[in-house]
PDB file of C-alpha atoms and ligand atoms in Angstrom:
ATOM      1  CA  UNK A 287      41.373 -78.194 -15.816  1.00  0.00           C
ATOM      2  CA  UNK A 288      40.492 -79.368 -18.978  1.00  0.00           C
ATOM      3  CA  UNK A 289      42.647 -78.096 -22.645  1.00  0.00           C
ATOM      4  CA  UNK A 290      40.693 -76.966 -25.252  1.00  0.00           C
ATOM      5  CA  UNK A 291      43.500 -76.123 -27.955  1.00  0.00           C
ATOM      6  CA  UNK A 292      43.595 -79.965 -28.551  1.00  0.00           C
ATOM      7  CA  UNK A 293      40.026 -80.377 -28.729  1.00  0.00           C
ATOM      8  CA  UNK A 294      40.427 -76.646 -31.783  1.00  0.00           C
ATOM      9  CA  UNK A 295      43.189 -78.528 -33.448  1.00  0.00           C
ATOM     10  CA  UNK A 296      40.659 -82.196 -33.680  1.00  0.00           C
ATOM     11  CA  UNK A 297      37.750 -79.571 -34.962  1.00  0.00           C
ATOM     12  CA  UNK A 298      40.393 -77.861 -37.564  1.00  0.00           C
ATOM     13  CA  UNK A 299      41.760 -81.180 -38.794  1.00  0.00           C
ATOM     14  CA  UNK A 300      38.044 -83.215 -38.879  1.00  0.00           C
ATOM     15  CA  UNK A 301      35.916 -83.141 -41.184  1.00  0.00           C
ATOM     16  CA  UNK A 302      33.164 -85.117 -40.210  1.00  0.00           C
ATOM     17  CA  UNK A 303      30.638 -85.918 -43.208  1.00  0.00           C
ATOM     18  CA  UNK A 304      26.559 -85.229 -41.801  1.00  0.00           C
ATOM     19  CA  UNK A 305      25.157 -86.261 -44.629  1.00  0.00           C
ATOM     20  CA  UNK A 306      25.920 -89.916 -44.186  1.00  0.00           C
ATOM     21  CA  UNK A 307      26.313 -90.292 -40.482  1.00  0.00           C
ATOM     22  CA  UNK A 308      28.712 -93.591 -39.491  1.00  0.00           C
ATOM     23  CA  UNK A 309      26.817 -95.436 -37.005  1.00  0.00           C
ATOM     24  CA  UNK A 310      26.796 -93.766 -33.337  1.00  0.00           C
ATOM     25  CA  UNK A 311      28.923 -95.707 -31.541  1.00  0.00           C
ATOM     26  CA  UNK A 312      27.418 -95.368 -28.596  1.00  0.00           C
ATOM     27  CA  UNK A 313      30.033 -96.109 -25.814  1.00  0.00           C
ATOM     28  CA  UNK A 314      32.094 -93.048 -27.025  1.00  0.00           C
ATOM     29  CA  UNK A 315      29.277 -90.772 -25.749  1.00  0.00           C
ATOM     30  CA  UNK A 316      30.499 -91.855 -21.926  1.00  0.00           C
ATOM     31  CA  UNK A 317      34.315 -92.464 -21.913  1.00  0.00           C
ATOM     32  CA  UNK A 318      35.392 -95.295 -20.133  1.00  0.00           C
ATOM     33  CA  UNK A 319      32.859 -94.794 -18.126  1.00  0.00           C
ATOM     34  CA  UNK A 320      29.977 -97.578 -17.125  1.00  0.00           C
ATOM     35  CA  UNK A 321      26.351 -97.521 -19.131  1.00  0.00           C
ATOM     36  CA  UNK A 322      23.147 -98.629 -19.323  1.00  0.00           C
ATOM     37  CA  UNK A 323      20.121 -97.673 -21.976  1.00  0.00           C
ATOM     38  CA  UNK A 324      16.870 -95.403 -20.729  1.00  0.00           C
ATOM     39  CA  UNK A 325      13.801 -94.757 -22.673  1.00  0.00           C
ATOM     40  CA  UNK A 326      16.480 -96.156 -26.108  1.00  0.00           C
ATOM     41  CA  UNK A 327      19.393 -93.823 -24.943  1.00  0.00           C
ATOM     42  CA  UNK A 328      23.291 -95.258 -23.715  1.00  0.00           C
ATOM     43  CA  UNK A 329      23.646 -93.217 -20.175  1.00  0.00           C
ATOM     44  CA  UNK A 330      26.534 -93.069 -18.500  1.00  0.00           C
ATOM     45  CA  UNK A 331      25.697 -95.220 -15.192  1.00  0.00           C
ATOM     46  CA  UNK A 332      27.393 -94.041 -12.400  1.00  0.00           C
ATOM     47  CA  UNK A 333      26.404 -94.091  -8.751  1.00  0.00           C
ATOM     48  CA  UNK A 334      26.306 -90.725  -8.377  1.00  0.00           C
ATOM     49  CA  UNK A 335      24.253 -90.230 -11.510  1.00  0.00           C
ATOM     50  CA  UNK A 336      22.113 -93.289 -10.095  1.00  0.00           C
ATOM     51  CA  UNK A 337      21.894 -91.396  -7.020  1.00  0.00           C
ATOM     52  CA  UNK A 338      20.851 -87.913  -8.762  1.00  0.00           C
ATOM     53  CA  UNK A 339      18.065 -89.705 -10.607  1.00  0.00           C
ATOM     54  CA  UNK A 340      16.954 -90.790  -7.264  1.00  0.00           C
ATOM     55  CA  UNK A 341      16.962 -87.811  -5.499  1.00  0.00           C
ATOM     56  CA  UNK A 342      15.031 -86.419  -8.895  1.00  0.00           C
ATOM     57  CA  UNK A 343      12.350 -89.329  -8.221  1.00  0.00           C
ATOM     58  CA  UNK A 344      11.630 -88.106  -4.789  1.00  0.00           C
ATOM     59  CA  UNK A 345      11.591 -85.021  -5.591  1.00  0.00           C
ATOM     60  CA  UNK A 346       9.520 -84.350  -8.097  1.00  0.00           C
ATOM     61  CA  UNK A 347       6.048 -84.634  -9.696  1.00  0.00           C
ATOM     62  CA  UNK A 348       5.395 -86.963 -12.583  1.00  0.00           C
ATOM     63  CA  UNK A 349       5.442 -84.947 -15.395  1.00  0.00           C
ATOM     64  CA  UNK A 350       8.987 -82.514 -13.586  1.00  0.00           C
ATOM     65  CA  UNK A 351      10.864 -86.151 -13.088  1.00  0.00           C
ATOM     66  CA  UNK A 352       9.826 -87.085 -16.933  1.00  0.00           C
ATOM     67  CA  UNK A 353      10.367 -83.712 -18.360  1.00  0.00           C
ATOM     68  CA  UNK A 354      14.130 -83.964 -16.542  1.00  0.00           C
ATOM     69  CA  UNK A 355      14.290 -87.238 -17.631  1.00  0.00           C
ATOM     70  CA  UNK A 356      13.866 -86.606 -20.702  1.00  0.00           C
ATOM     71  CA  UNK A 357      16.101 -83.740 -20.969  1.00  0.00           C
ATOM     72  CA  UNK A 358      19.003 -85.504 -20.160  1.00  0.00           C
ATOM     73  CA  UNK A 359      18.593 -87.681 -22.708  1.00  0.00           C
ATOM     74  CA  UNK A 360      17.826 -85.288 -25.247  1.00  0.00           C
ATOM     75  CA  UNK A 361      21.145 -84.167 -24.188  1.00  0.00           C
ATOM     76  CA  UNK A 362      22.764 -87.662 -24.417  1.00  0.00           C
ATOM     77  CA  UNK A 363      21.246 -88.251 -28.226  1.00  0.00           C
ATOM     78  CA  UNK A 364      22.397 -85.076 -29.320  1.00  0.00           C
ATOM     79  CA  UNK A 365      25.969 -85.739 -28.176  1.00  0.00           C
ATOM     80  CA  UNK A 366      26.067 -89.383 -29.185  1.00  0.00           C
ATOM     81  CA  UNK A 367      25.235 -87.175 -33.102  1.00  0.00           C
ATOM     82  CA  UNK A 368      28.406 -84.754 -32.556  1.00  0.00           C
ATOM     83  CA  UNK A 369      31.652 -86.417 -32.097  1.00  0.00           C
ATOM     84  CA  UNK A 370      33.568 -82.748 -31.545  1.00  0.00           C
ATOM     85  CA  UNK A 371      31.059 -81.823 -28.182  1.00  0.00           C
ATOM     86  CA  UNK A 372      31.486 -85.552 -27.457  1.00  0.00           C
ATOM     87  CA  UNK A 373      35.313 -84.801 -26.675  1.00  0.00           C
ATOM     88  CA  UNK A 374      34.442 -81.872 -24.613  1.00  0.00           C
ATOM     89  CA  UNK A 375      31.933 -82.571 -22.441  1.00  0.00           C
ATOM     90  CA  UNK A 376      31.342 -84.871 -18.979  1.00  0.00           C
ATOM     91  CA  UNK A 377      28.832 -86.985 -19.157  1.00  0.00           C
ATOM     92  CA  UNK A 378      28.094 -87.309 -15.565  1.00  0.00           C
ATOM     93  CA  UNK A 379      28.327 -82.706 -15.584  1.00  0.00           C
ATOM     94  CA  UNK A 380      25.687 -83.493 -17.930  1.00  0.00           C
ATOM     95  CA  UNK A 381      23.808 -86.314 -16.334  1.00  0.00           C
ATOM     96  CA  UNK A 382      23.466 -84.431 -12.840  1.00  0.00           C
ATOM     97  CA  UNK A 383      22.687 -81.287 -14.036  1.00  0.00           C
ATOM     98  CA  UNK A 384      20.336 -82.243 -16.252  1.00  0.00           C
ATOM     99  CA  UNK A 385      18.633 -84.451 -13.930  1.00  0.00           C
ATOM    100  CA  UNK A 386      18.905 -82.124 -11.038  1.00  0.00           C
ATOM    101  CA  UNK A 387      18.302 -78.700 -12.698  1.00  0.00           C
ATOM    102  CA  UNK A 388      14.740 -78.415 -11.759  1.00  0.00           C
ATOM    103  CA  UNK A 389      14.737 -78.971  -7.870  1.00  0.00           C
ATOM    104  CA  UNK A 390      13.649 -75.092  -7.689  1.00  0.00           C
ATOM    105  CA  UNK A 391      10.430 -76.394  -9.273  1.00  0.00           C
ATOM    106  CA  UNK A 392       9.784 -78.237  -6.179  1.00  0.00           C
ATOM    107  CA  UNK A 393       5.523 -77.505  -4.257  1.00  0.00           C
ATOM    108  CA  UNK A 394       5.925 -79.255  -1.407  1.00  0.00           C
ATOM    109  CA  UNK A 395       5.767 -77.222   1.616  1.00  0.00           C
ATOM    110  CA  UNK A 396       8.816 -75.856   2.948  1.00  0.00           C
ATOM    111  CA  UNK A 397      10.868 -77.632  -0.369  1.00  0.00           C
ATOM    112  CA  UNK A 398      14.261 -77.146   1.116  1.00  0.00           C
ATOM    113  CA  UNK A 399      15.264 -76.773  -2.263  1.00  0.00           C
ATOM    114  CA  UNK A 400      13.020 -73.816  -2.590  1.00  0.00           C
ATOM    115  CA  UNK A 401      14.301 -69.818  -1.192  1.00  0.00           C
ATOM    116  CA  UNK A 402      12.181 -66.897  -1.457  1.00  0.00           C
ATOM    117  CA  UNK A 403      14.023 -64.718  -3.232  1.00  0.00           C
ATOM    118  CA  UNK A 404      16.292 -66.536  -5.760  1.00  0.00           C
ATOM    119  CA  UNK A 405      15.262 -67.347  -9.509  1.00  0.00           C
ATOM    120  CA  UNK A 406      14.577 -70.595  -9.667  1.00  0.00           C
ATOM    121  CA  UNK A 407      17.407 -71.247 -12.072  1.00  0.00           C
ATOM    122  CA  UNK A 408      19.450 -70.133  -9.067  1.00  0.00           C
ATOM    123  CA  UNK A 409      17.505 -72.332  -6.410  1.00  0.00           C
ATOM    124  CA  UNK A 410      17.821 -75.635  -8.376  1.00  0.00           C
ATOM    125  CA  UNK A 411      21.644 -75.094  -8.678  1.00  0.00           C
ATOM    126  CA  UNK A 412      22.293 -74.845  -5.387  1.00  0.00           C
ATOM    127  CA  UNK A 413      20.819 -77.340  -4.167  1.00  0.00           C
ATOM    128  CA  UNK A 414      22.666 -79.868  -7.411  1.00  0.00           C
ATOM    129  CA  UNK A 415      25.975 -78.465  -5.629  1.00  0.00           C
ATOM    130  CA  UNK A 416      24.575 -79.221  -1.703  1.00  0.00           C
ATOM    131  CA  UNK A 417      23.671 -82.845  -3.519  1.00  0.00           C
ATOM    132  CA  UNK A 418      27.133 -83.181  -5.034  1.00  0.00           C
ATOM    133  CA  UNK A 419      28.695 -81.696  -2.252  1.00  0.00           C
ATOM    134  CA  UNK A 420      27.010 -84.173   0.010  1.00  0.00           C
ATOM    135  CA  UNK A 421      27.576 -87.941  -2.024  1.00  0.00           C
ATOM    136  CA  UNK A 422      29.945 -89.800  -1.552  1.00  0.00           C
ATOM    137  CA  UNK A 423      32.053 -89.055  -4.771  1.00  0.00           C
ATOM    138  CA  UNK A 424      30.396 -85.835  -5.992  1.00  0.00           C
ATOM    139  CA  UNK A 425      32.064 -84.040  -2.978  1.00  0.00           C
ATOM    140  CA  UNK A 426      36.089 -85.268  -5.168  1.00  0.00           C
ATOM    141  CA  UNK A 427      35.104 -84.149  -7.347  1.00  0.00           C
ATOM    142  CA  UNK A 428      37.106 -80.558  -8.836  1.00  0.00           C
ATOM    143  CA  UNK A 429      35.617 -77.132  -8.334  1.00  0.00           C
ATOM    144  CA  UNK A 430      34.968 -76.882 -12.502  1.00  0.00           C
ATOM    145  CA  UNK A 431      33.456 -79.521 -12.380  1.00  0.00           C
ATOM    146  CA  UNK A 432      30.822 -78.892  -9.677  1.00  0.00           C
ATOM    147  CA  UNK A 433      31.273 -74.951 -11.331  1.00  0.00           C
ATOM    148  CA  UNK A 434      29.386 -76.224 -14.668  1.00  0.00           C
ATOM    149  CA  UNK A 435      27.314 -78.081 -13.406  1.00  0.00           C
ATOM    150  CA  UNK A 436      25.857 -74.715 -11.028  1.00  0.00           C
ATOM    151  CA  UNK A 437      26.079 -72.871 -14.329  1.00  0.00           C
ATOM    152  CA  UNK A 438      24.426 -75.514 -16.150  1.00  0.00           C
ATOM    153  CA  UNK A 439      21.012 -75.309 -14.122  1.00  0.00           C
ATOM    154  CA  UNK A 440      21.231 -71.126 -13.433  1.00  0.00           C
ATOM    155  CA  UNK A 441      21.662 -70.920 -17.003  1.00  0.00           C
ATOM    156  CA  UNK A 442      19.651 -73.470 -18.843  1.00  0.00           C
ATOM    157  CA  UNK A 443      16.160 -71.402 -19.269  1.00  0.00           C
ATOM    158  CA  UNK A 444      19.164 -68.116 -20.977  1.00  0.00           C
ATOM    159  CA  UNK A 445      20.047 -69.675 -24.358  1.00  0.00           C
ATOM    160  CA  UNK A 446      21.599 -66.141 -25.449  1.00  0.00           C
ATOM    161  CA  UNK A 447      24.294 -66.468 -22.368  1.00  0.00           C
ATOM    162  CA  UNK A 448      24.751 -70.322 -22.311  1.00  0.00           C
ATOM    163  CA  UNK A 449      25.643 -70.189 -26.153  1.00  0.00           C
ATOM    164  CA  UNK A 450      28.657 -68.637 -25.382  1.00  0.00           C
ATOM    165  CA  UNK A 451      29.520 -70.844 -22.214  1.00  0.00           C
ATOM    166  CA  UNK A 452      31.280 -74.123 -21.699  1.00  0.00           C
ATOM    167  CA  UNK A 453      29.700 -77.097 -24.322  1.00  0.00           C
ATOM    168  CA  UNK A 454      28.715 -78.680 -20.535  1.00  0.00           C
ATOM    169  CA  UNK A 455      26.288 -75.691 -19.737  1.00  0.00           C
ATOM    170  CA  UNK A 456      24.983 -74.767 -23.571  1.00  0.00           C
ATOM    171  CA  UNK A 457      24.980 -78.418 -24.280  1.00  0.00           C
ATOM    172  CA  UNK A 458      21.997 -79.125 -21.062  1.00  0.00           C
ATOM    173  CA  UNK A 459      19.992 -76.384 -22.089  1.00  0.00           C
ATOM    174  CA  UNK A 460      19.875 -77.811 -25.244  1.00  0.00           C
ATOM    175  CA  UNK A 461      18.776 -80.781 -24.051  1.00  0.00           C
ATOM    176  CA  UNK A 462      16.253 -78.868 -22.201  1.00  0.00           C
ATOM    177  CA  UNK A 463      15.367 -76.615 -24.723  1.00  0.00           C
ATOM    178  CA  UNK A 464      14.558 -80.107 -27.467  1.00  0.00           C
ATOM    179  CA  UNK A 465      12.031 -81.153 -24.618  1.00  0.00           C
ATOM    180  CA  UNK A 466      10.078 -77.714 -25.428  1.00  0.00           C
ATOM    181  CA  UNK A 467      10.678 -77.860 -29.552  1.00  0.00           C
ATOM    182  CA  UNK A 468      11.115 -81.154 -30.458  1.00  0.00           C
ATOM    183  CA  UNK A 469      13.802 -82.685 -32.308  1.00  0.00           C
ATOM    184  CA  UNK A 470      16.689 -80.636 -33.058  1.00  0.00           C
ATOM    185  CA  UNK A 471      20.819 -80.649 -33.068  1.00  0.00           C
ATOM    186  CA  UNK A 472      21.105 -83.986 -34.263  1.00  0.00           C
ATOM    187  CA  UNK A 473      18.771 -85.265 -32.823  1.00  0.00           C
ATOM    188  CA  UNK A 474      15.452 -87.953 -34.921  1.00  0.00           C
ATOM    189  CA  UNK A 475      11.895 -88.236 -34.519  1.00  0.00           C
ATOM    190  CA  UNK A 476      12.109 -92.165 -34.029  1.00  0.00           C
ATOM    191  CA  UNK A 477      14.707 -91.077 -30.740  1.00  0.00           C
ATOM    192  CA  UNK A 478      12.848 -88.568 -29.685  1.00  0.00           C
ATOM    193  CA  UNK A 479       9.237 -90.677 -30.188  1.00  0.00           C
ATOM    194  CA  UNK A 480      11.302 -93.377 -28.017  1.00  0.00           C
ATOM    195  CA  UNK A 481      12.367 -91.331 -25.305  1.00  0.00           C
ATOM    196  CA  UNK A 482       8.369 -89.704 -25.141  1.00  0.00           C
ATOM    197  CA  UNK A 483       7.037 -93.326 -25.820  1.00  0.00           C
ATOM    198  CA  UNK A 484       9.160 -94.694 -22.229  1.00  0.00           C
ATOM    199  CA  UNK A 485       8.366 -90.985 -20.573  1.00  0.00           C
ATOM    200  CA  UNK A 486       5.810 -89.638 -21.549  1.00  0.00           C
ATOM    201  CA  UNK A 487       4.437 -85.462 -21.392  1.00  0.00           C
ATOM    202  CA  UNK A 488       1.578 -86.136 -19.110  1.00  0.00           C
ATOM    203  CA  UNK A 489      -0.651 -83.342 -19.196  1.00  0.00           C
ATOM    204  CA  UNK A 490       2.748 -80.868 -19.388  1.00  0.00           C
ATOM    205  CA  UNK A 491       1.357 -77.738 -21.093  1.00  0.00           C
ATOM    206  CA  UNK A 492      -1.750 -77.109 -17.506  1.00  0.00           C
ATOM    207  CA  UNK A 493       1.062 -78.650 -15.135  1.00  0.00           C
ATOM    208  CA  UNK A 494       4.290 -75.923 -16.968  1.00  0.00           C
ATOM    209  CA  UNK A 495       1.972 -73.358 -16.505  1.00  0.00           C
ATOM    210  CA  UNK A 496       0.956 -73.787 -13.105  1.00  0.00           C
ATOM    211  CA  UNK A 497       4.430 -74.145 -11.962  1.00  0.00           C
ATOM    212  CA  UNK A 498       5.158 -70.472 -13.548  1.00  0.00           C
ATOM    213  CA  UNK A 499       1.878 -69.082 -12.444  1.00  0.00           C
ATOM    214  CA  UNK A 500       2.510 -70.416  -8.571  1.00  0.00           C
ATOM    215  CA  UNK A 501       6.174 -68.576  -9.112  1.00  0.00           C
ATOM    216  CA  UNK A 502       4.540 -65.535  -9.663  1.00  0.00           C
ATOM    217  CA  UNK A 503       2.309 -66.149  -7.527  1.00  0.00           C
ATOM    218  CA  UNK A 504       4.715 -66.838  -4.316  1.00  0.00           C
ATOM    219  CA  UNK A 505       7.498 -64.728  -5.790  1.00  0.00           C
ATOM    220  CA  UNK A 506       7.168 -62.223  -8.434  1.00  0.00           C
ATOM    221  CA  UNK A 507      10.112 -59.973  -8.331  1.00  0.00           C
ATOM    222  CA  UNK A 508      12.527 -63.456  -9.385  1.00  0.00           C
ATOM    223  CA  UNK A 509      10.123 -64.675 -12.110  1.00  0.00           C
ATOM    224  CA  UNK A 510      12.005 -62.269 -14.434  1.00  0.00           C
ATOM    225  CA  UNK A 511      15.840 -60.448 -14.904  1.00  0.00           C
ATOM    226  CA  UNK A 512      16.439 -56.560 -14.606  1.00  0.00           C
ATOM    227  CA  UNK A 513      18.630 -53.909 -14.049  1.00  0.00           C
ATOM    228  CA  UNK A 514      16.910 -52.909 -10.158  1.00  0.00           C
ATOM    229  CA  UNK A 515      17.763 -49.021  -8.811  1.00  0.00           C
ATOM    230  CA  UNK A 516      18.268 -50.103  -5.151  1.00  0.00           C
TER     231      UNK A 516
HETATM  232  C1  LIG B 656      29.888-100.779 -26.717  1.00  0.00           C
HETATM  233  O1  LIG B 656      30.222-101.460 -25.687  1.00  0.00           O
HETATM  234  C2  LIG B 656      29.027-102.305 -25.873  1.00  0.00           C
HETATM  235  C3  LIG B 656      28.532-103.825 -24.076  1.00  0.00           C
HETATM  236  O2  LIG B 656      29.384-103.012 -23.306  1.00  0.00           O
HETATM  237  C4  LIG B 656      30.399-103.985 -26.450  1.00  0.00           C
HETATM  238  O3  LIG B 656      30.046-105.196 -26.542  1.00  0.00           O
HETATM  239  C5  LIG B 656      30.767-103.534 -27.918  1.00  0.00           C
HETATM  240  O4  LIG B 656      31.879-103.804 -28.386  1.00  0.00           O
HETATM  241  C6  LIG B 656      30.935-101.762 -27.550  1.00  0.00           C
HETATM  242  N1  LIG B 656      31.459-100.804 -28.930  1.00  0.00           N
HETATM  243  C7  LIG B 656      32.747-100.770 -28.677  1.00  0.00           C
HETATM  244  C8  LIG B 656      32.990 -99.765 -30.175  1.00  0.00           C
HETATM  245  O5  LIG B 656      33.461-100.150 -27.537  1.00  0.00           O
HETATM  246  C1  LIG B 657      28.810 -80.001 -32.793  1.00  0.00           C
HETATM  247  O1  LIG B 657      28.683 -79.087 -31.073  1.00  0.00           O
HETATM  248  C2  LIG B 657      30.179 -78.246 -32.505  1.00  0.00           C
HETATM  249  C3  LIG B 657      30.617 -77.378 -30.620  1.00  0.00           C
HETATM  250  O2  LIG B 657      29.524 -77.342 -29.891  1.00  0.00           O
HETATM  251  C4  LIG B 657      28.885 -77.581 -32.670  1.00  0.00           C
HETATM  252  O3  LIG B 657      30.358 -76.066 -33.432  1.00  0.00           O
HETATM  253  C5  LIG B 657      29.133 -77.875 -34.150  1.00  0.00           C
HETATM  254  O4  LIG B 657      28.026 -77.851 -34.674  1.00  0.00           O
HETATM  255  C6  LIG B 657      28.136 -79.537 -34.031  1.00  0.00           C
HETATM  256  N1  LIG B 657      28.191 -80.196 -35.437  1.00  0.00           N
HETATM  257  C7  LIG B 657      26.998 -79.982 -35.502  1.00  0.00           C
HETATM  258  C8  LIG B 657      26.950 -80.912 -36.948  1.00  0.00           C
HETATM  259  O5  LIG B 657      25.647 -80.145 -35.177  1.00  0.00           O
HETATM  260  C1  LIG B 658      -2.665 -70.862 -16.864  1.00  0.00           C
HETATM  261  O1  LIG B 658      -3.148 -70.236 -15.168  1.00  0.00           O
HETATM  262  C2  LIG B 658      -3.774 -69.660 -14.460  1.00  0.00           C
HETATM  263  C3  LIG B 658      -4.410 -69.914 -13.860  1.00  0.00           C
HETATM  264  O2  LIG B 658      -4.728 -70.829 -13.639  1.00  0.00           O
HETATM  265  C4  LIG B 658      -4.662 -69.078 -15.549  1.00  0.00           C
HETATM  266  O3  LIG B 658      -5.648 -68.094 -15.377  1.00  0.00           O
HETATM  267  C5  LIG B 658      -4.149 -68.855 -17.359  1.00  0.00           C
HETATM  268  O4  LIG B 658      -5.633 -69.530 -18.199  1.00  0.00           O
HETATM  269  C6  LIG B 658      -3.476 -70.462 -18.135  1.00  0.00           C
HETATM  270  N1  LIG B 658      -3.199 -70.236 -18.854  1.00  0.00           N
HETATM  271  C7  LIG B 658      -3.107 -71.013 -19.976  1.00  0.00           C
HETATM  272  C8  LIG B 658      -2.024 -71.063 -21.314  1.00  0.00           C
HETATM  273  O5  LIG B 658      -3.484 -72.339 -20.140  1.00  0.00           O
END
């Protein structure tokens, strides 16, 4: 378990000058982990992250795949602009959670990811946890790390809750939201456009609507949250 006390002290002592940010030392985003460039962004490049990406590619339509990759890259850009955040986020958690966050949108008949009775966010969280537990490296992740991925995916559409969760959980949601809202949280327009050039929106509005309609049609009771009288 990480201690947040050094982080707290560091954030008090550290007075960043955000007006003129220092050149991004991208390597710091990933600690000692290997990295590569994707969509102009330096991303963490470990076997589990690579395999998660391949898994998502296999189980996503083109527009969903581009959306999840952009969500990962935008989250990584948010990190690269925020040293405080960088000290507390596990880049593999952010990567795996962002990459696997929409498995619950798999419309393949008899999809192993999609339940009849759970919100798509929960389907995604459970599927990502299964992926991690079945992976040669993931099976050695401690339970806290796995839990962060589960929470990040389950809460990625609920910023009013994830706001108060661990930085990893909040960041995954913010990466996804940046794909909906545009450049924010330090992400520059030029960086945003570079990502889009490699992973374009495709037919995102129609496809997103179609997916929402599919969820409403196939499992309406999971499409809103309320306290139920039993
Ligand atoms: C970052 O990584 C690159 C390539 O691995 C290396 O050339 C560079 O010196 C590193 N920069 C820092 C600040 O560690
Ligand atoms: C960086 O992240 C920290 C922790 O989430 C946040 O409190 C701070 O406002 C962020 N800084 C900027 C400039 O966005
Ligand atoms: C979404 O799809 C439904 C069903 O095809 C359609 O009736 C509706 O007009 C669409 N809404 C938008 C905003 O495209």
